[in-house]
Amino acid sequence: MLSYYKYLGWLYPVLRGLAPRYASTLAGLGQAMLHVAQRGFARPVLEVPDVVAAASG
């Protein structure tokens, strides 16, 4: 599993620069999960832009 990060880790900043609404880190996903569990969210199913918005507060 870690070998994927070793070879593809450089791709995240590029993807984040090209399409910031469609790229999320695992840490961001965790933050979004905590936020939604504590405060709820308007929609029952979250897409990547929703996860990014929930992770940022």
Coordinates of C-alpha atoms in Angstrom, one line a residue:
M1 CA 0.0 0.0 0.0
L2 CA 2.7 2.5 0.9
S3 CA 4.4 1.8 -2.4
Y4 CA 1.5 3.6 -4.2
Y5 CA 2.2 6.7 -2.2
K6 CA 5.9 6.5 -3.0
Y7 CA 5.2 6.6 -6.7
L8 CA 2.0 8.6 -7.0
G9 CA 2.4 11.0 -4.1
W10 CA 3.8 13.7 -6.3
L11 CA 0.6 13.6 -8.4
Y12 CA -1.7 15.0 -5.6
P13 CA -0.3 18.6 -5.7
V14 CA -0.7 18.6 -9.5
L15 CA -4.2 17.3 -9.4
R16 CA -5.1 19.7 -6.6
G17 CA -3.7 22.6 -8.8
L18 CA -5.7 21.5 -11.8
A19 CA -9.0 20.5 -10.2
P20 CA -9.1 21.6 -6.6
R21 CA -12.8 20.7 -6.2
Y22 CA -12.1 17.1 -7.1
A23 CA -9.0 16.2 -5.1
S24 CA -9.0 15.4 -1.4
T25 CA -6.5 13.9 1.0
L26 CA -7.1 11.1 3.5
A27 CA -6.6 13.6 6.2
G28 CA -9.2 15.9 4.7
L29 CA -11.6 13.0 4.5
G30 CA -11.1 12.3 8.2
Q31 CA -11.7 15.9 9.1
A32 CA -14.8 16.0 7.0
M33 CA -16.1 12.8 8.7
L34 CA -15.6 14.3 12.1
H35 CA -17.2 17.5 11.1
V36 CA -20.3 15.8 9.6
A37 CA -20.6 13.4 12.6
Q38 CA -20.6 16.3 15.0
R39 CA -22.5 18.9 13.2
G40 CA -24.4 17.1 10.4
F41 CA -24.6 18.1 6.7
A42 CA -27.3 19.4 4.5
R43 CA -27.1 16.4 2.1
P44 CA -27.1 12.7 3.0
V45 CA -24.6 11.7 0.3
L46 CA -21.4 13.8 0.0
E47 CA -19.4 14.2 -3.2
V48 CA -15.8 15.2 -3.3
P49 CA -16.6 19.0 -3.3
D50 CA -18.8 18.5 -0.3
V51 CA -16.0 16.6 1.5
V52 CA -13.6 19.4 0.8
A53 CA -16.0 22.0 2.0
A54 CA -16.8 20.0 5.2
A55 CA -13.1 19.4 5.9
S56 CA -12.4 23.1 5.8
G57 CA -15.1 23.9 8.3

